[in-house]
């Protein structure tokens, strides 16, 4: 059993008789109220997607599905094609199956693809990924007291907040669970 606050995007849980893959999990710590986790989940049987809020301490039976190391090849008409690194078998996932992973998906990245039976149902990103900053504003002199962040666009087109000292072309490491800057990767 795993508590709701420990579940992450790509985890699979059993609720009732159905299996759900978690597409997005946002933890909210309430000041007076109990902490909660807002989850966007996909039912693996019906394919329907729903959003539900659970208490952080709610327990779920976690189901382990087969995970295969696969390389992202390309995207065509909303379908994302991955190739198994050992068998060269290709599997497609649609945009809804990928959830937040789309923020970090770039060609040739190798990630875990979750397989249910013979069908790919989702992906699981590593805890941290490296990316290159393609655009950010220059730092303004005088804005350096405290923890000051600025917006930066990475090579996948996703925008993250980075410290002022980061410039275009820097390789940075991002926490995929919180979408936060971790460090420079150079």
mmCIF file with all atom_site columns, C-alpha atoms in Angstrom:
data_model
loop_
_atom_site.group_PDB
_atom_site.id
_atom_site.type_symbol
_atom_site.label_atom_id
_atom_site.label_alt_id
_atom_site.label_comp_id
_atom_site.label_asym_id
_atom_site.label_entity_id
_atom_site.label_seq_id
_atom_site.pdbx_PDB_ins_code
_atom_site.Cartn_x
_atom_site.Cartn_y
_atom_site.Cartn_z
_atom_site.occupancy
_atom_site.B_iso_or_equiv
_atom_site.pdbx_formal_charge
_atom_site.auth_seq_id
_atom_site.auth_comp_id
_atom_site.auth_asym_id
_atom_site.auth_atom_id
_atom_site.pdbx_PDB_model_num
ATOM 1   C CA . UNK A 1 1   ? 0.000   0.000  0.000   1.00 0.00 ? 1   UNK A CA 1
ATOM 2   C CA . UNK A 1 2   ? 1.203   3.476  -0.844  1.00 0.00 ? 2   UNK A CA 1
ATOM 3   C CA . UNK A 1 3   ? -0.115  6.802  0.448   1.00 0.00 ? 3   UNK A CA 1
ATOM 4   C CA . UNK A 1 4   ? -1.506  9.329  -2.019  1.00 0.00 ? 4   UNK A CA 1
ATOM 5   C CA . UNK A 1 5   ? 1.285   11.811 -1.192  1.00 0.00 ? 5   UNK A CA 1
ATOM 6   C CA . UNK A 1 6   ? 3.891   9.279  -2.377  1.00 0.00 ? 6   UNK A CA 1
ATOM 7   C CA . UNK A 1 7   ? 2.274   8.631  -5.758  1.00 0.00 ? 7   UNK A CA 1
ATOM 8   C CA . UNK A 1 8   ? 3.815   10.226 -8.843  1.00 0.00 ? 8   UNK A CA 1
ATOM 9   C CA . UNK A 1 9   ? 3.062   10.567 -12.508 1.00 0.00 ? 9   UNK A CA 1
ATOM 10  C CA . UNK A 1 10  ? 3.419   7.146  -14.144 1.00 0.00 ? 10  UNK A CA 1
ATOM 11  C CA . UNK A 1 11  ? 2.463   5.102  -11.052 1.00 0.00 ? 11  UNK A CA 1
ATOM 12  C CA . UNK A 1 12  ? -0.350  2.589  -11.427 1.00 0.00 ? 12  UNK A CA 1
ATOM 13  C CA . UNK A 1 13  ? -2.907  1.963  -8.693  1.00 0.00 ? 13  UNK A CA 1
ATOM 14  C CA . UNK A 1 14  ? -5.909  -0.289 -8.249  1.00 0.00 ? 14  UNK A CA 1
ATOM 15  C CA . UNK A 1 15  ? -9.154  1.374  -7.179  1.00 0.00 ? 15  UNK A CA 1
ATOM 16  C CA . UNK A 1 16  ? -12.046 -1.051 -6.847  1.00 0.00 ? 16  UNK A CA 1
ATOM 17  C CA . UNK A 1 17  ? -11.574 -3.525 -9.691  1.00 0.00 ? 17  UNK A CA 1
ATOM 18  C CA . UNK A 1 18  ? -10.054 -1.042 -12.137 1.00 0.00 ? 18  UNK A CA 1
ATOM 19  C CA . UNK A 1 19  ? -6.436  -0.120 -12.802 1.00 0.00 ? 19  UNK A CA 1
ATOM 20  C CA . UNK A 1 20  ? -5.568  3.566  -13.108 1.00 0.00 ? 20  UNK A CA 1
ATOM 21  C CA . UNK A 1 21  ? -2.366  5.180  -14.288 1.00 0.00 ? 21  UNK A CA 1
ATOM 22  C CA . UNK A 1 22  ? -1.595  8.536  -12.707 1.00 0.00 ? 22  UNK A CA 1
ATOM 23  C CA . UNK A 1 23  ? -1.006  11.222 -15.298 1.00 0.00 ? 23  UNK A CA 1
ATOM 24  C CA . UNK A 1 24  ? -0.519  14.105 -12.858 1.00 0.00 ? 24  UNK A CA 1
ATOM 25  C CA . UNK A 1 25  ? -0.272  14.365 -9.075  1.00 0.00 ? 25  UNK A CA 1
ATOM 26  C CA . UNK A 1 26  ? -0.207  17.746 -7.332  1.00 0.00 ? 26  UNK A CA 1
ATOM 27  C CA . UNK A 1 27  ? 0.417   17.788 -3.582  1.00 0.00 ? 27  UNK A CA 1
ATOM 28  C CA . UNK A 1 28  ? -1.245  20.600 -1.611  1.00 0.00 ? 28  UNK A CA 1
ATOM 29  C CA . UNK A 1 29  ? -0.304  21.205 1.994   1.00 0.00 ? 29  UNK A CA 1
ATOM 30  C CA . UNK A 1 30  ? -3.155  22.963 3.727   1.00 0.00 ? 30  UNK A CA 1
ATOM 31  C CA . UNK A 1 31  ? -2.459  25.333 6.608   1.00 0.00 ? 31  UNK A CA 1
ATOM 32  C CA . UNK A 1 32  ? -5.431  24.302 8.736   1.00 0.00 ? 32  UNK A CA 1
ATOM 33  C CA . UNK A 1 33  ? -6.928  21.572 6.643   1.00 0.00 ? 33  UNK A CA 1
ATOM 34  C CA . UNK A 1 34  ? -5.496  18.176 5.981   1.00 0.00 ? 34  UNK A CA 1
ATOM 35  C CA . UNK A 1 35  ? -3.045  17.921 3.092   1.00 0.00 ? 35  UNK A CA 1
ATOM 36  C CA . UNK A 1 36  ? -4.473  16.719 -0.182  1.00 0.00 ? 36  UNK A CA 1
ATOM 37  C CA . UNK A 1 37  ? -3.332  15.367 -3.520  1.00 0.00 ? 37  UNK A CA 1
ATOM 38  C CA . UNK A 1 38  ? -5.132  16.299 -6.739  1.00 0.00 ? 38  UNK A CA 1
ATOM 39  C CA . UNK A 1 39  ? -4.687  13.472 -9.221  1.00 0.00 ? 39  UNK A CA 1
ATOM 40  C CA . UNK A 1 40  ? -5.458  13.193 -12.909 1.00 0.00 ? 40  UNK A CA 1
ATOM 41  C CA . UNK A 1 41  ? -5.838  9.499  -13.661 1.00 0.00 ? 41  UNK A CA 1
ATOM 42  C CA . UNK A 1 42  ? -6.562  7.350  -16.682 1.00 0.00 ? 42  UNK A CA 1
ATOM 43  C CA . UNK A 1 43  ? -8.619  4.183  -16.374 1.00 0.00 ? 43  UNK A CA 1
ATOM 44  C CA . UNK A 1 44  ? -6.665  1.463  -18.228 1.00 0.00 ? 44  UNK A CA 1
ATOM 45  C CA . UNK A 1 45  ? -9.828  -0.509 -19.061 1.00 0.00 ? 45  UNK A CA 1
ATOM 46  C CA . UNK A 1 46  ? -12.006 2.259  -20.460 1.00 0.00 ? 46  UNK A CA 1
ATOM 47  C CA . UNK A 1 47  ? -9.410  4.882  -21.360 1.00 0.00 ? 47  UNK A CA 1
ATOM 48  C CA . UNK A 1 48  ? -11.419 7.588  -19.591 1.00 0.00 ? 48  UNK A CA 1
ATOM 49  C CA . UNK A 1 49  ? -9.516  10.338 -17.805 1.00 0.00 ? 49  UNK A CA 1
ATOM 50  C CA . UNK A 1 50  ? -10.720 11.868 -14.554 1.00 0.00 ? 50  UNK A CA 1
ATOM 51  C CA . UNK A 1 51  ? -9.486  14.264 -11.887 1.00 0.00 ? 51  UNK A CA 1
ATOM 52  C CA . UNK A 1 52  ? -10.034 13.535 -8.209  1.00 0.00 ? 52  UNK A CA 1
ATOM 53  C CA . UNK A 1 53  ? -8.774  14.984 -4.937  1.00 0.00 ? 53  UNK A CA 1
ATOM 54  C CA . UNK A 1 54  ? -7.624  12.562 -2.224  1.00 0.00 ? 54  UNK A CA 1
ATOM 55  C CA . UNK A 1 55  ? -6.371  13.131 1.307   1.00 0.00 ? 55  UNK A CA 1
ATOM 56  C CA . UNK A 1 56  ? -2.584  12.830 1.421   1.00 0.00 ? 56  UNK A CA 1
ATOM 57  C CA . UNK A 1 57  ? -2.841  9.847  3.784   1.00 0.00 ? 57  UNK A CA 1
ATOM 58  C CA . UNK A 1 58  ? -5.326  7.843  1.691   1.00 0.00 ? 58  UNK A CA 1
ATOM 59  C CA . UNK A 1 59  ? -3.836  4.466  0.863   1.00 0.00 ? 59  UNK A CA 1
ATOM 60  C CA . UNK A 1 60  ? -3.762  2.847  -2.569  1.00 0.00 ? 60  UNK A CA 1
ATOM 61  C CA . UNK A 1 61  ? -2.772  -0.601 -3.741  1.00 0.00 ? 61  UNK A CA 1
ATOM 62  C CA . UNK A 1 62  ? 0.073   0.017  -6.149  1.00 0.00 ? 62  UNK A CA 1
ATOM 63  C CA . UNK A 1 63  ? 0.241   -2.288 -9.155  1.00 0.00 ? 63  UNK A CA 1
ATOM 64  C CA . UNK A 1 64  ? 3.559   -2.919 -10.811 1.00 0.00 ? 64  UNK A CA 1
ATOM 65  C CA . UNK A 1 65  ? 3.279   -3.165 -14.578 1.00 0.00 ? 65  UNK A CA 1
ATOM 66  C CA . UNK A 1 66  ? 6.039   -4.098 -16.986 1.00 0.00 ? 66  UNK A CA 1
ATOM 67  C CA . UNK A 1 67  ? 8.457   -1.265 -17.648 1.00 0.00 ? 67  UNK A CA 1
ATOM 68  C CA . UNK A 1 68  ? 10.617  -1.240 -20.739 1.00 0.00 ? 68  UNK A CA 1
ATOM 69  C CA . UNK A 1 69  ? 13.495  1.075  -21.530 1.00 0.00 ? 69  UNK A CA 1
ATOM 70  C CA . UNK A 1 70  ? 12.435  2.688  -24.794 1.00 0.00 ? 70  UNK A CA 1
ATOM 71  C CA . UNK A 1 71  ? 13.764  5.487  -26.926 1.00 0.00 ? 71  UNK A CA 1
ATOM 72  C CA . UNK A 1 72  ? 11.451  8.256  -28.131 1.00 0.00 ? 72  UNK A CA 1
ATOM 73  C CA . UNK A 1 73  ? 11.673  8.391  -31.926 1.00 0.00 ? 73  UNK A CA 1
ATOM 74  C CA . UNK A 1 74  ? 9.152   10.900 -33.297 1.00 0.00 ? 74  UNK A CA 1
ATOM 75  C CA . UNK A 1 75  ? 5.662   12.401 -33.084 1.00 0.00 ? 75  UNK A CA 1
ATOM 76  C CA . UNK A 1 76  ? 3.122   12.185 -35.895 1.00 0.00 ? 76  UNK A CA 1
ATOM 77  C CA . UNK A 1 77  ? -0.468  13.476 -35.743 1.00 0.00 ? 77  UNK A CA 1
ATOM 78  C CA . UNK A 1 78  ? -0.570  13.339 -31.943 1.00 0.00 ? 78  UNK A CA 1
ATOM 79  C CA . UNK A 1 79  ? 0.932   9.839  -31.682 1.00 0.00 ? 79  UNK A CA 1
ATOM 80  C CA . UNK A 1 80  ? 4.346   9.446  -30.060 1.00 0.00 ? 80  UNK A CA 1
ATOM 81  C CA . UNK A 1 81  ? 6.428   6.482  -31.211 1.00 0.00 ? 81  UNK A CA 1
ATOM 82  C CA . UNK A 1 82  ? 8.887   4.703  -28.895 1.00 0.00 ? 82  UNK A CA 1
ATOM 83  C CA . UNK A 1 83  ? 11.324  1.875  -29.731 1.00 0.00 ? 83  UNK A CA 1
ATOM 84  C CA . UNK A 1 84  ? 12.385  -0.935 -27.380 1.00 0.00 ? 84  UNK A CA 1
ATOM 85  C CA . UNK A 1 85  ? 16.158  -0.800 -26.909 1.00 0.00 ? 85  UNK A CA 1
ATOM 86  C CA . UNK A 1 86  ? 16.564  -4.608 -27.054 1.00 0.00 ? 86  UNK A CA 1
ATOM 87  C CA . UNK A 1 87  ? 13.900  -5.951 -29.428 1.00 0.00 ? 87  UNK A CA 1
ATOM 88  C CA . UNK A 1 88  ? 13.502  -2.835 -31.624 1.00 0.00 ? 88  UNK A CA 1
ATOM 89  C CA . UNK A 1 89  ? 9.719   -3.248 -31.251 1.00 0.00 ? 89  UNK A CA 1
ATOM 90  C CA . UNK A 1 90  ? 7.878   0.053  -31.693 1.00 0.00 ? 90  UNK A CA 1
ATOM 91  C CA . UNK A 1 91  ? 4.888   1.216  -29.643 1.00 0.00 ? 91  UNK A CA 1
ATOM 92  C CA . UNK A 1 92  ? 2.715   4.315  -29.967 1.00 0.00 ? 92  UNK A CA 1
ATOM 93  C CA . UNK A 1 93  ? 1.254   6.459  -27.230 1.00 0.00 ? 93  UNK A CA 1
ATOM 94  C CA . UNK A 1 94  ? -1.116  9.351  -27.703 1.00 0.00 ? 94  UNK A CA 1
ATOM 95  C CA . UNK A 1 95  ? -0.784  12.771 -26.118 1.00 0.00 ? 95  UNK A CA 1
ATOM 96  C CA . UNK A 1 96  ? -3.196  11.958 -23.266 1.00 0.00 ? 96  UNK A CA 1
ATOM 97  C CA . UNK A 1 97  ? -1.117  8.900  -22.275 1.00 0.00 ? 97  UNK A CA 1
ATOM 98  C CA . UNK A 1 98  ? 1.975   11.030 -21.703 1.00 0.00 ? 98  UNK A CA 1
ATOM 99  C CA . UNK A 1 99  ? 0.669   13.614 -19.217 1.00 0.00 ? 99  UNK A CA 1
ATOM 100 C CA . UNK A 1 100 ? 3.442   15.845 -17.826 1.00 0.00 ? 100 UNK A CA 1
ATOM 101 C CA . UNK A 1 101 ? 6.111   13.802 -19.614 1.00 0.00 ? 101 UNK A CA 1
ATOM 102 C CA . UNK A 1 102 ? 5.420   15.927 -22.707 1.00 0.00 ? 102 UNK A CA 1
ATOM 103 C CA . UNK A 1 103 ? 7.253   18.787 -20.968 1.00 0.00 ? 103 UNK A CA 1
ATOM 104 C CA . UNK A 1 104 ? 10.547  16.910 -21.174 1.00 0.00 ? 104 UNK A CA 1
ATOM 105 C CA . UNK A 1 105 ? 10.101  14.663 -24.191 1.00 0.00 ? 105 UNK A CA 1
ATOM 106 C CA . UNK A 1 106 ? 12.706  15.165 -26.893 1.00 0.00 ? 106 UNK A CA 1
ATOM 107 C CA . UNK A 1 107 ? 13.990  12.913 -29.642 1.00 0.00 ? 107 UNK A CA 1
ATOM 108 C CA . UNK A 1 108 ? 16.297  10.086 -28.591 1.00 0.00 ? 108 UNK A CA 1
ATOM 109 C CA . UNK A 1 109 ? 15.539  10.390 -24.872 1.00 0.00 ? 109 UNK A CA 1
ATOM 110 C CA . UNK A 1 110 ? 15.388  6.942  -23.257 1.00 0.00 ? 110 UNK A CA 1
ATOM 111 C CA . UNK A 1 111 ? 12.651  6.541  -20.649 1.00 0.00 ? 111 UNK A CA 1
ATOM 112 C CA . UNK A 1 112 ? 10.566  3.789  -19.053 1.00 0.00 ? 112 UNK A CA 1
ATOM 113 C CA . UNK A 1 113 ? 7.434   2.942  -21.028 1.00 0.00 ? 113 UNK A CA 1
ATOM 114 C CA . UNK A 1 114 ? 4.748   1.214  -18.976 1.00 0.00 ? 114 UNK A CA 1
ATOM 115 C CA . UNK A 1 115 ? 3.223   -1.787 -20.726 1.00 0.00 ? 115 UNK A CA 1
ATOM 116 C CA . UNK A 1 116 ? -0.085  -3.472 -19.797 1.00 0.00 ? 116 UNK A CA 1
ATOM 117 C CA . UNK A 1 117 ? -0.362  -6.758 -21.687 1.00 0.00 ? 117 UNK A CA 1
ATOM 118 C CA . UNK A 1 118 ? 0.890   -5.875 -25.167 1.00 0.00 ? 118 UNK A CA 1
ATOM 119 C CA . UNK A 1 119 ? -0.148  -2.227 -25.097 1.00 0.00 ? 119 UNK A CA 1
ATOM 120 C CA . UNK A 1 120 ? 1.863   0.791  -23.957 1.00 0.00 ? 120 UNK A CA 1
ATOM 121 C CA . UNK A 1 121 ? -0.216  2.777  -21.463 1.00 0.00 ? 121 UNK A CA 1
ATOM 122 C CA . UNK A 1 122 ? 2.137   5.455  -20.179 1.00 0.00 ? 122 UNK A CA 1
ATOM 123 C CA . UNK A 1 123 ? 5.659   6.551  -19.415 1.00 0.00 ? 123 UNK A CA 1
ATOM 124 C CA . UNK A 1 124 ? 7.695   7.193  -16.305 1.00 0.00 ? 124 UNK A CA 1
ATOM 125 C CA . UNK A 1 125 ? 10.319  9.891  -16.369 1.00 0.00 ? 125 UNK A CA 1
ATOM 126 C CA . UNK A 1 126 ? 13.526  9.645  -14.370 1.00 0.00 ? 126 UNK A CA 1
ATOM 127 C CA . UNK A 1 127 ? 13.533  11.826 -11.208 1.00 0.00 ? 127 UNK A CA 1
ATOM 128 C CA . UNK A 1 128 ? 15.751  14.387 -12.941 1.00 0.00 ? 128 UNK A CA 1
ATOM 129 C CA . UNK A 1 129 ? 16.344  15.272 -16.587 1.00 0.00 ? 129 UNK A CA 1
ATOM 130 C CA . UNK A 1 130 ? 18.870  17.506 -18.279 1.00 0.00 ? 130 UNK A CA 1
ATOM 131 C CA . UNK A 1 131 ? 17.779  20.220 -20.700 1.00 0.00 ? 131 UNK A CA 1
ATOM 132 C CA . UNK A 1 132 ? 19.259  23.169 -22.521 1.00 0.00 ? 132 UNK A CA 1
ATOM 133 C CA . UNK A 1 133 ? 17.980  26.710 -22.077 1.00 0.00 ? 133 UNK A CA 1
ATOM 134 C CA . UNK A 1 134 ? 16.908  28.074 -25.470 1.00 0.00 ? 134 UNK A CA 1
ATOM 135 C CA . UNK A 1 135 ? 15.601  31.421 -24.268 1.00 0.00 ? 135 UNK A CA 1
ATOM 136 C CA . UNK A 1 136 ? 15.697  33.528 -21.127 1.00 0.00 ? 136 UNK A CA 1
ATOM 137 C CA . UNK A 1 137 ? 15.916  37.224 -20.381 1.00 0.00 ? 137 UNK A CA 1
ATOM 138 C CA . UNK A 1 138 ? 19.276  38.589 -19.217 1.00 0.00 ? 138 UNK A CA 1
ATOM 139 C CA . UNK A 1 139 ? 19.631  39.217 -15.481 1.00 0.00 ? 139 UNK A CA 1
ATOM 140 C CA . UNK A 1 140 ? 18.957  42.737 -14.270 1.00 0.00 ? 140 UNK A CA 1
ATOM 141 C CA . UNK A 1 141 ? 21.627  44.222 -12.032 1.00 0.00 ? 141 UNK A CA 1
ATOM 142 C CA . UNK A 1 142 ? 20.253  44.830 -8.559  1.00 0.00 ? 142 UNK A CA 1
ATOM 143 C CA . UNK A 1 143 ? 17.725  41.958 -8.559  1.00 0.00 ? 143 UNK A CA 1
ATOM 144 C CA . UNK A 1 144 ? 20.085  39.672 -6.687  1.00 0.00 ? 144 UNK A CA 1
ATOM 145 C CA . UNK A 1 145 ? 18.919  39.695 -3.056  1.00 0.00 ? 145 UNK A CA 1
ATOM 146 C CA . UNK A 1 146 ? 17.151  36.577 -1.880  1.00 0.00 ? 146 UNK A CA 1
ATOM 147 C CA . UNK A 1 147 ? 16.073  33.716 -4.080  1.00 0.00 ? 147 UNK A CA 1
ATOM 148 C CA . UNK A 1 148 ? 15.175  35.469 -7.303  1.00 0.00 ? 148 UNK A CA 1
ATOM 149 C CA . UNK A 1 149 ? 14.095  33.360 -10.273 1.00 0.00 ? 149 UNK A CA 1
ATOM 150 C CA . UNK A 1 150 ? 13.335  34.126 -13.888 1.00 0.00 ? 150 UNK A CA 1
ATOM 151 C CA . UNK A 1 151 ? 11.480  32.235 -16.605 1.00 0.00 ? 151 UNK A CA 1
ATOM 152 C CA . UNK A 1 152 ? 13.494  30.167 -19.075 1.00 0.00 ? 152 UNK A CA 1
ATOM 153 C CA . UNK A 1 153 ? 12.367  28.135 -22.065 1.00 0.00 ? 153 UNK A CA 1
ATOM 154 C CA . UNK A 1 154 ? 14.105  24.773 -22.476 1.00 0.00 ? 154 UNK A CA 1
ATOM 155 C CA . UNK A 1 155 ? 14.759  22.818 -25.682 1.00 0.00 ? 155 UNK A CA 1
ATOM 156 C CA . UNK A 1 156 ? 11.367  21.049 -25.491 1.00 0.00 ? 156 UNK A CA 1
ATOM 157 C CA . UNK A 1 157 ? 9.522   24.376 -25.389 1.00 0.00 ? 157 UNK A CA 1
ATOM 158 C CA . UNK A 1 158 ? 8.576   24.010 -21.714 1.00 0.00 ? 158 UNK A CA 1
ATOM 159 C CA . UNK A 1 159 ? 9.112   26.960 -19.378 1.00 0.00 ? 159 UNK A CA 1
ATOM 160 C CA . UNK A 1 160 ? 10.783  26.556 -15.982 1.00 0.00 ? 160 UNK A CA 1
ATOM 161 C CA . UNK A 1 161 ? 11.929  29.025 -13.358 1.00 0.00 ? 161 UNK A CA 1
ATOM 162 C CA . UNK A 1 162 ? 15.725  29.295 -13.053 1.00 0.00 ? 162 UNK A CA 1
ATOM 163 C CA . UNK A 1 163 ? 18.158  31.421 -10.994 1.00 0.00 ? 163 UNK A CA 1
ATOM 164 C CA . UNK A 1 164 ? 19.294  34.737 -12.458 1.00 0.00 ? 164 UNK A CA 1
ATOM 165 C CA . UNK A 1 165 ? 22.790  33.477 -13.313 1.00 0.00 ? 165 UNK A CA 1
ATOM 166 C CA . UNK A 1 166 ? 21.468  31.034 -15.962 1.00 0.00 ? 166 UNK A CA 1
ATOM 167 C CA . UNK A 1 167 ? 21.878  32.132 -19.576 1.00 0.00 ? 167 UNK A CA 1
ATOM 168 C CA . UNK A 1 168 ? 20.884  30.878 -23.018 1.00 0.00 ? 168 UNK A CA 1
ATOM 169 C CA . UNK A 1 169 ? 22.807  27.681 -23.866 1.00 0.00 ? 169 UNK A CA 1
ATOM 170 C CA . UNK A 1 170 ? 23.247  26.510 -20.265 1.00 0.00 ? 170 UNK A CA 1
ATOM 171 C CA . UNK A 1 171 ? 22.506  22.858 -19.593 1.00 0.00 ? 171 UNK A CA 1
ATOM 172 C CA . UNK A 1 172 ? 20.369  22.545 -16.494 1.00 0.00 ? 172 UNK A CA 1
ATOM 173 C CA . UNK A 1 173 ? 19.020  19.685 -14.388 1.00 0.00 ? 173 UNK A CA 1
ATOM 174 C CA . UNK A 1 174 ? 15.279  19.720 -13.601 1.00 0.00 ? 174 UNK A CA 1
ATOM 175 C CA . UNK A 1 175 ? 13.330  17.723 -11.006 1.00 0.00 ? 175 UNK A CA 1
ATOM 176 C CA . UNK A 1 176 ? 10.534  16.077 -13.039 1.00 0.00 ? 176 UNK A CA 1
ATOM 177 C CA . UNK A 1 177 ? 8.269   15.626 -10.013 1.00 0.00 ? 177 UNK A CA 1
ATOM 178 C CA . UNK A 1 178 ? 8.247   19.278 -8.960  1.00 0.00 ? 178 UNK A CA 1
ATOM 179 C CA . UNK A 1 179 ? 9.222   20.864 -12.316 1.00 0.00 ? 179 UNK A CA 1
ATOM 180 C CA . UNK A 1 180 ? 11.861  22.878 -10.444 1.00 0.00 ? 180 UNK A CA 1
ATOM 181 C CA . UNK A 1 181 ? 15.446  23.791 -11.305 1.00 0.00 ? 181 UNK A CA 1
ATOM 182 C CA . UNK A 1 182 ? 17.979  21.616 -9.449  1.00 0.00 ? 182 UNK A CA 1
ATOM 183 C CA . UNK A 1 183 ? 21.392  22.691 -10.720 1.00 0.00 ? 183 UNK A CA 1
ATOM 184 C CA . UNK A 1 184 ? 23.491  23.355 -13.754 1.00 0.00 ? 184 UNK A CA 1
ATOM 185 C CA . UNK A 1 185 ? 24.363  20.176 -15.644 1.00 0.00 ? 185 UNK A CA 1
ATOM 186 C CA . UNK A 1 186 ? 27.533  21.480 -17.317 1.00 0.00 ? 186 UNK A CA 1
#
